[in-house]
Coordinates of C-alpha atoms and ligand atoms in Angstrom, one line a residue:
X1 CA 77.6 36.1 174.0
X2 CA 79.7 33.0 173.3
X3 CA 82.8 33.0 171.1
X4 CA 85.1 30.1 170.0
X5 CA 88.9 30.1 170.3
X6 CA 90.1 27.4 167.9
X7 CA 93.7 26.3 167.7
X8 CA 94.9 24.8 164.4
X9 CA 96.1 23.0 162.5
X10 CA 94.9 19.7 164.0
X11 CA 94.5 16.1 162.9
X12 CA 91.2 14.4 163.7
X13 CA 90.7 10.7 164.6
X14 CA 87.9 8.6 165.9
X15 CA 84.2 8.1 165.6
X16 CA 81.2 10.5 165.7
X17 CA 77.5 9.7 165.8
X18 CA 75.3 11.9 163.5
X19 CA 72.3 13.4 165.2
X20 CA 68.7 13.4 164.0
X21 CA 68.0 16.0 161.3
X22 CA 67.1 19.5 162.3
X23 CA 65.3 20.2 159.0
X24 CA 63.3 17.0 159.2
X25 CA 62.4 17.6 162.9
X26 CA 61.0 21.1 162.5
X27 CA 58.2 20.3 160.0
X28 CA 57.5 17.0 161.7
X29 CA 57.0 18.9 165.0
X30 CA 54.5 21.1 163.1
X31 CA 52.7 18.0 161.8
X32 CA 51.9 17.0 165.4
X33 CA 49.4 19.9 165.3
X34 CA 47.3 17.9 162.8
X35 CA 46.5 15.1 165.3
X36 CA 44.8 15.9 168.6
X37 CA 46.8 13.8 171.0
X38 CA 50.3 13.0 172.2
X39 CA 53.0 12.2 169.6
X40 CA 56.6 11.2 170.4
X41 CA 59.5 12.1 168.1
X42 CA 62.6 10.2 168.7
X43 CA 66.2 11.2 167.8
X44 CA 65.5 14.9 167.6
X45 CA 68.7 17.0 167.9
X46 CA 69.3 19.2 171.0
X47 CA 69.5 22.5 169.2
X48 CA 68.3 26.1 169.9
X49 CA 66.1 25.9 166.8
X50 CA 64.3 22.9 168.2
X51 CA 63.8 24.8 171.5
X52 CA 62.4 27.8 169.7
X53 CA 60.0 25.6 167.8
X54 CA 58.9 23.9 171.0
X55 CA 58.1 27.4 172.5
X56 CA 56.1 28.2 169.4
X57 CA 54.0 25.0 169.9
X58 CA 53.6 25.8 173.6
X59 CA 52.2 29.2 172.6
X60 CA 49.6 27.5 170.5
X61 CA 48.4 25.4 173.5
X62 CA 50.5 22.2 173.0
X63 CA 52.3 20.6 175.9
X64 CA 55.9 19.8 174.9
X65 CA 58.3 17.7 176.9
X66 CA 61.9 16.8 176.0
X67 CA 64.1 14.2 177.6
X68 CA 67.9 13.9 177.5
X69 CA 67.9 11.2 174.9
X70 CA 66.4 13.5 172.2
X71 CA 62.8 12.3 172.5
X72 CA 60.2 15.1 172.3
X73 CA 56.6 14.4 173.2
X74 CA 54.1 16.9 171.9
X75 CA 50.5 16.8 173.2
X76 CA 48.4 18.8 170.8
X77 CA 45.0 17.8 172.3
X78 CA 44.3 21.5 172.9
X79 CA 45.1 24.2 170.4
X80 CA 43.7 27.4 171.9
X81 CA 45.7 30.0 170.0
X82 CA 46.3 30.1 166.2
X83 CA 48.8 33.0 166.1
X84 CA 52.6 32.5 165.4
X85 CA 54.0 35.7 167.0
X86 CA 56.5 38.0 165.5
X87 CA 58.9 37.5 168.4
X88 CA 59.3 33.8 167.7
X89 CA 59.1 33.9 163.8
X90 CA 61.8 36.6 163.6
X91 CA 64.1 34.2 165.4
X92 CA 63.3 31.2 163.1
X93 CA 61.9 31.3 159.7
X94 CA 60.9 27.6 159.8
X95 CA 58.0 28.8 162.1
X96 CA 56.1 29.4 158.8
X97 CA 55.4 25.7 158.6
X98 CA 52.7 25.9 161.3
X99 CA 50.5 27.8 158.8
X100 CA 49.3 24.7 156.8
X101 CA 48.6 22.4 159.8
X102 CA 46.9 25.2 161.8
X103 CA 44.7 26.0 158.9
X104 CA 43.8 22.4 158.2
X105 CA 43.0 21.6 161.9
X106 CA 41.5 24.9 163.1
X107 CA 40.3 26.6 159.9
X108 CA 42.4 29.7 160.7
X109 CA 45.9 30.8 161.3
X110 CA 48.0 34.0 161.6
X111 CA 51.7 33.8 161.3
X112 CA 54.1 36.8 161.3
X113 CA 55.4 37.4 157.8
X114 CA 59.1 36.2 157.9
X115 CA 61.6 38.9 156.9
X116 CA 64.9 38.6 155.0
X117 CA 67.8 36.8 156.6
X118 CA 71.6 36.5 156.3
X119 CA 71.3 34.1 153.4
X120 CA 69.2 36.6 151.3
X121 CA 65.6 37.2 150.4
X122 CA 63.4 34.4 151.4
X123 CA 59.9 34.9 150.1
X124 CA 56.9 32.7 151.1
X125 CA 54.8 33.5 148.0
X126 CA 54.7 29.9 146.9
X127 CA 53.5 28.7 150.3
X128 CA 50.6 31.2 150.1
X129 CA 49.8 30.4 146.5
X130 CA 49.5 26.7 147.4
X131 CA 47.3 27.3 150.4
X132 CA 45.0 29.6 148.3
X133 CA 44.7 26.8 145.7
X134 CA 43.4 24.6 148.5
X135 CA 40.7 27.1 149.2
X136 CA 42.1 29.3 151.9
X137 CA 41.5 33.1 151.9
X138 CA 44.9 34.7 152.7
X139 CA 45.8 38.4 153.3
X140 CA 48.4 40.4 155.1
X141 CA 47.5 42.5 158.2
X142 CA 49.9 44.4 160.4
X143 CA 52.8 42.3 159.2
X144 CA 50.9 39.0 159.8
X145 CA 49.8 36.5 157.2
X146 CA 46.1 35.8 158.0
X147 CA 44.7 32.6 156.5
X148 CA 41.1 31.4 156.9
X149 CA 39.0 28.7 155.4
X150 CA 35.1 28.5 155.7
X151 CA 34.7 24.8 156.2
X152 CA 37.4 22.4 155.0
X153 CA 40.3 22.8 152.6
X154 CA 39.6 21.2 149.2
X155 CA 42.1 19.1 147.2
X156 CA 43.5 20.4 143.9
X157 CA 46.3 20.0 141.4
X158 CA 49.0 22.5 142.6
X159 CA 52.3 23.5 140.9
X160 CA 54.9 24.4 143.5
X161 CA 57.8 25.4 141.2
X162 CA 59.5 28.8 141.7
X163 CA 62.4 30.8 140.2
X164 CA 65.0 28.6 142.1
X165 CA 63.3 25.2 141.9
X166 CA 60.8 23.9 144.3
X167 CA 60.4 25.0 148.0
X168 CA 61.2 22.7 150.8
X169 CA 59.1 24.2 153.6
X170 CA 56.5 25.3 151.0
X171 CA 56.0 21.6 150.1
X172 CA 55.9 20.7 153.8
X173 CA 53.1 23.3 154.4
X174 CA 51.0 22.3 151.4
X175 CA 51.5 18.6 152.1
X176 CA 50.4 18.9 155.7
X177 CA 47.4 21.0 154.8
X178 CA 46.4 18.6 152.0
X179 CA 46.3 15.5 154.3
X180 CA 43.1 16.8 155.9
X181 CA 41.6 18.4 152.8
X182 CA 38.5 17.1 151.1
X183 CA 39.4 15.0 148.0
X184 CA 42.6 14.5 146.2
X185 CA 45.6 16.9 145.9
X186 CA 48.4 16.5 143.5
X187 CA 51.5 18.5 144.2
X188 CA 53.6 19.0 141.1
X189 CA 57.2 20.1 141.4
X190 CA 57.3 19.1 145.0
X191 CA 60.6 19.3 146.8
X192 CA 62.3 15.8 146.8
X193 CA 64.6 16.4 149.8
X194 CA 64.9 13.5 152.2
X195 CA 63.4 15.8 155.0
X196 CA 60.2 16.0 152.9
X197 CA 60.1 12.3 152.4
X198 CA 60.6 11.8 156.2
X199 CA 57.7 14.2 156.8
X200 CA 55.5 12.3 154.3
X201 CA 56.4 9.0 155.8
X202 CA 55.6 10.4 159.2
X203 CA 52.2 11.7 158.0
X204 CA 51.4 8.3 156.5
X205 CA 52.1 6.7 159.8
X206 CA 49.7 9.2 161.3
X207 CA 47.0 7.9 158.9
X208 CA 47.5 10.2 155.8
X209 CA 47.3 8.8 152.3
X210 CA 50.3 10.1 150.4
X211 CA 51.9 8.4 147.4
X212 CA 54.8 9.4 145.2
X213 CA 57.1 10.0 148.2
X214 CA 60.6 11.1 147.1
X215 CA 59.4 12.1 143.7
X216 CA 58.4 15.6 142.4
X217 CA 54.7 14.5 142.2
X218 CA 53.0 13.9 145.5
X219 CA 49.5 12.6 145.5
X220 CA 47.5 13.1 148.7
X221 CA 44.0 11.6 149.3
X222 CA 42.5 13.7 152.1
X223 CA 41.4 12.0 155.3
X224 CA 39.1 13.3 158.1
X225 CA 41.5 12.7 161.0
X226 CA 45.1 11.9 161.7
X227 CA 46.4 10.0 164.8
X228 CA 49.3 10.8 167.1
X229 CA 52.3 8.5 166.7
X230 CA 55.9 7.6 167.7
X231 CA 58.3 8.5 165.0
X232 CA 62.1 8.2 164.5
X233 CA 63.7 11.2 162.7
X234 CA 66.3 10.5 159.9
X235 CA 70.0 11.4 160.5
X236 CA 71.1 14.9 159.6
X237 CA 72.7 14.8 156.2
X238 CA 74.1 18.3 156.5
X239 CA 75.7 17.6 159.9
X240 CA 77.2 14.5 158.3
X241 CA 78.5 16.5 155.4
X242 CA 80.1 19.0 157.7
X243 CA 81.9 16.2 159.6
X244 CA 83.0 14.7 156.2
X245 CA 84.6 18.1 155.4
X246 CA 86.1 18.2 158.8
X247 CA 87.9 14.9 158.0
X248 CA 88.9 16.1 154.6
X249 CA 90.1 19.6 155.5
X250 CA 92.4 18.2 158.3
X251 CA 93.8 15.4 156.2
X252 CA 92.4 12.9 158.7
X253 CA 90.2 9.9 159.0
X254 CA 86.8 9.9 160.7
X255 CA 84.1 7.2 161.2
X256 CA 80.6 8.7 160.9
X257 CA 78.0 6.5 162.6
X258 CA 74.3 6.8 161.9
X259 CA 74.9 8.5 158.6
X260 CA 72.6 7.9 155.5
X261 CA 75.1 8.0 152.7
X262 CA 72.2 7.2 150.3
X263 CA 70.9 10.7 151.1
X264 CA 74.2 12.3 150.3
X265 CA 75.3 10.9 146.9
X266 CA 76.0 14.3 145.3
X267 CA 78.2 15.2 148.3
X268 CA 80.0 11.8 148.4
X269 CA 80.6 11.9 144.6
X270 CA 82.1 15.4 144.9
X271 CA 84.4 14.3 147.8
X272 CA 85.6 11.3 145.9
X273 CA 86.3 13.4 142.8
X274 CA 88.6 15.7 144.8
X275 CA 90.6 12.9 146.4
X276 CA 88.7 12.0 149.6
X277 CA 87.8 8.4 150.3
X278 CA 84.3 7.6 151.5
X279 CA 83.6 4.0 152.3
X280 CA 80.4 2.4 153.8
X281 CA 80.9 1.1 157.3
X282 CA 78.3 -0.2 159.7
X283 CA 75.5 2.3 160.0
X284 CA 77.5 5.0 158.3
X285 CA 80.9 5.5 156.6
X286 CA 84.6 6.1 157.0
X287 CA 85.9 9.3 155.5
X288 CA 89.6 9.7 154.8
X289 CA 92.0 12.0 153.0
X290 CA 95.6 11.1 152.4
X291 CA 96.8 13.0 149.3
X292 CA 96.2 16.6 148.2
X293 CA 92.7 18.1 147.6
X294 CA 92.0 18.4 143.9
X295 CA 90.1 21.4 142.6
X296 CA 86.5 21.0 141.2
X297 CA 83.3 22.9 140.3
X298 CA 80.2 22.8 142.4
X299 CA 76.7 24.0 141.5
X300 CA 74.1 23.9 144.3
X301 CA 70.8 22.4 143.3
X302 CA 67.6 21.0 144.8
X303 CA 67.9 17.4 146.0
X304 CA 69.4 15.1 144.7
X305 CA 71.8 17.8 143.5
X306 CA 74.5 19.3 145.7
X307 CA 72.9 21.0 148.8
X308 CA 73.2 24.7 149.3
X309 CA 73.5 23.9 153.0
X310 CA 77.0 22.5 152.4
X311 CA 78.2 25.2 150.0
X312 CA 80.0 27.3 152.6
X313 CA 81.8 24.2 154.1
X314 CA 83.0 23.1 150.7
X315 CA 84.3 26.5 150.0
X316 CA 86.5 26.3 153.1
X317 CA 87.7 22.9 151.9
X318 CA 88.4 24.0 148.3
X319 CA 90.3 27.0 149.5
X320 CA 93.1 24.5 150.2
X321 CA 92.8 22.6 146.9
X322 CA 95.5 22.4 144.2
X323 CA 94.2 24.8 141.5
X324 CA 91.1 26.8 140.9
X325 CA 87.5 25.8 141.7
X326 CA 84.2 27.5 140.9
X327 CA 81.2 27.4 143.2
X328 CA 77.9 28.5 141.8
X329 CA 75.0 29.1 144.2
X330 CA 71.7 28.4 142.5
X331 CA 69.3 28.2 145.4
X332 CA 70.1 31.4 147.5
X333 CA 72.1 33.6 145.1
X334 CA 73.2 35.9 148.0
X335 CA 74.4 33.1 150.4
X336 CA 78.0 34.3 150.4
X337 CA 78.5 36.0 153.8
X338 CA 81.3 33.6 154.5
X339 CA 83.4 34.7 151.5
X340 CA 84.8 37.9 153.1
X341 CA 85.4 36.1 156.5
X342 CA 87.3 33.2 154.8
X343 CA 89.3 35.8 153.0
X344 CA 90.4 37.1 156.4
X345 CA 91.9 33.7 156.9
X346 CA 93.9 34.0 153.7
X347 CA 91.6 32.1 151.4
X348 CA 91.8 33.5 147.8
X349 CA 88.2 34.0 146.8
X350 CA 86.6 36.2 144.2
X351 CA 82.8 36.6 144.0
X352 CA 81.3 37.1 140.5
X353 CA 77.5 37.4 140.7
X354 CA 76.2 34.1 142.1
X355 CA 79.6 32.4 141.6
X356 CA 82.8 32.4 143.6
X357 CA 86.2 31.6 142.1
X358 CA 88.3 29.8 144.6
X359 CA 92.0 29.9 143.9
X360 CA 93.6 27.2 146.1
X361 CA 96.2 28.4 148.6
X362 CA 98.9 26.3 150.5
X363 CA 97.6 27.3 153.9
X364 CA 95.0 29.2 155.8
X365 CA 96.0 31.5 158.6
X366 CA 94.0 32.1 161.8
X367 CA 92.2 35.4 162.3
X368 CA 89.3 36.8 164.3
X369 CA 86.2 36.2 162.2
X370 CA 82.4 36.8 162.5
X371 CA 79.8 34.1 162.1
X372 CA 76.9 35.4 160.0
X373 CA 74.5 32.4 159.6
X374 CA 74.4 28.8 160.5
X375 CA 76.3 27.2 157.6
X376 CA 78.7 30.1 157.2
X377 CA 79.8 29.7 160.8
X378 CA 80.3 26.0 160.3
X379 CA 82.6 26.8 157.4
X380 CA 84.6 29.2 159.6
X381 CA 85.0 26.4 162.3
X382 CA 86.2 24.0 159.6
X383 CA 88.7 26.5 158.2
X384 CA 90.0 27.2 161.7
X385 CA 90.7 23.4 162.3
X386 CA 93.1 23.6 159.3
X387 CA 94.4 27.1 159.8
X388 CA 97.7 28.0 161.4
X389 CA 97.2 29.8 164.8
X390 CA 94.3 30.7 167.0
X391 CA 91.1 31.6 165.2
X392 CA 88.5 33.5 167.1
X393 CA 84.9 32.9 165.9
X394 CA 82.5 35.5 167.1
X395 CA 78.7 35.1 167.4
X396 CA 78.7 31.3 167.7
X397 CA 75.0 31.3 168.6
X398 CA 74.5 30.9 164.8
X399 CA 76.3 27.6 164.9
X400 CA 74.3 26.4 168.0
X401 CA 71.2 26.7 165.9
X402 CA 72.1 23.7 163.8
X403 CA 75.0 21.8 165.4
X404 CA 74.6 20.3 168.8
X405 CA 77.6 21.4 171.0
X406 CA 80.0 21.2 168.1
X407 CA 83.1 21.7 170.3
X408 CA 82.1 18.8 172.5
X409 CA 81.8 16.6 169.4
X410 CA 85.0 17.8 167.7
X411 CA 87.3 18.0 170.7
X412 CA 87.3 14.3 171.5
X413 CA 88.3 13.7 167.9
X414 CA 91.4 16.0 168.3
X415 CA 90.1 19.5 167.8
X416 CA 91.1 22.3 170.2
X417 CA 88.0 24.5 170.5
X418 CA 87.3 26.5 173.6
X419 CA 83.9 28.2 174.2
X420 CA 84.3 31.5 176.0
X421 CA 81.8 34.0 177.2
X422 CA 82.4 37.7 176.4
Ligands
EPU501 N1 61.3 30.5 147.3 C1 60.4 31.4 146.7 N2 59.2 31.5 147.2 C2 58.7 30.7 148.2 C3 59.6 29.9 148.9 C4 60.9 29.8 148.4 O1 60.8 32.0 145.7 O2 57.6 30.9 148.6 C5 62.7 30.4 146.8 C6 63.7 30.8 147.9 O3 64.0 32.1 147.9 C7 64.9 30.0 147.4 C8 64.3 28.7 146.9 O4 62.9 29.0 146.6 O5 65.6 30.6 146.4 C9 64.4 27.5 147.8 O6 63.9 27.9 149.1 P1 63.1 26.9 150.1 O7 61.8 27.4 150.3 O8 63.3 25.5 149.5 O9 63.9 27.0 151.4 P2 63.3 26.8 152.9 O10 62.3 25.7 152.8 O11 62.9 28.1 153.5 C10 64.9 24.9 153.7 C11 65.9 24.7 154.7 C12 67.1 25.5 154.5 C13 67.7 25.1 153.1 C14 66.6 25.2 152.0 C15 67.1 24.7 150.7 C16 64.6 24.2 156.7 C17 64.1 24.6 158.1 N3 65.3 25.1 156.0 O12 64.5 26.3 153.7 O13 68.0 25.2 155.5 O14 68.8 25.9 152.8 O15 65.4 24.5 152.4 O16 67.4 23.4 150.7 O17 64.3 23.1 156.3 C18 69.8 25.6 157.0 O18 69.5 24.5 157.5 O19 70.9 26.2 157.2 C19 68.9 26.1 156.0 C20 68.9 27.4 155.6

């Protein structure tokens, strides 16, 4: 198992290019199932989650090839297996998004029911409700979701809202299934995240007829076939947000290239309000902090609100603010595994239900800490860049799921991160 030794505090300087989005790549890889033929996805990140999803597609019969420039070609001419096995799904919950495309193309699918994970309960009831509305028969057998449809899925008006807003992968699943359904589907309360818009744009390039992209009402006119394509994935807004916090927490300046600031307005607004400068520059932006960090309140919300996937990283940043901040988690109410670990680094945090009160401290102090999930581990790495001494981050495989060789990207900027095997 790999661990990080991180020496702090450091100053960062220079330029970093943001990779393609993980959370856009995964459903778009699933969309390739819908078209029998060879699709090429450009700018996919080199992450373990992408490799696991490639394995899943290979198990279904696809031929998947990846080159060093981040291009993945997926030949889905033959799908001879419609089962998403437990062994793969337990490693990555996003596997659930093969359900819609398999059902639409093959008329049947079985996917292991995803269990809970470190960020809390993650039900898939809305995915199943949506697919049932399109005419699928769905039941649970031996821990697997079994979905079948006699002839073809049929378009319908579907409401996808849930107790915590819409569902990102649920919208992806229903959207993909609806592209090949008979007639018109209207998805109300669709997720508006840029990753869903990217999927919808990709599907339209494949020949789908989707309108309302970017809004909570998606209209899909079903077509008989979709075609394979070449498609360029959008930059990863969560990776970009993490580098923005890296600049802010170390009181440094970084140039982020290939960064869609227009996908990050809530984040940029929050950074500006706490004393961090974000200026458009070329294909991205320059992020700089000179003065103290001001305290603030953050409430995570569905897009275009503040993303839950940056909540932990901002908690690390606000731990060093002047004054008290409150962070409320409205998407995954239990996504607070990083609180105790940041506390080990001398952050002053108190959890109250789905909120955390962050009392700013003058400095963070290095400690051995445990990464628990992807974004929580990113928060620990960020805290370690600013903390005094050597922080040891255990279980860095969590961070490898969503950040491509983070030490190789941060070290040229001035970080001192060593990856060690234990
Ligand atoms: N929900 C339900 N029922 C459902 C589906 C979701 O109640 O059937 C609830 C969830 O429990 C949660 C809320 O709805 O409270 C939103 O969950 P959502 O379905 O939108 O999450 P997801 O699609 O499983 C994606 C990202 C997550 C990101 C969330 C929210 C991917 C692969 N994953 O998950 O990303 O946090 O949307 O934006 O796209 C990450 O990258 O670290 C990550 C966890």
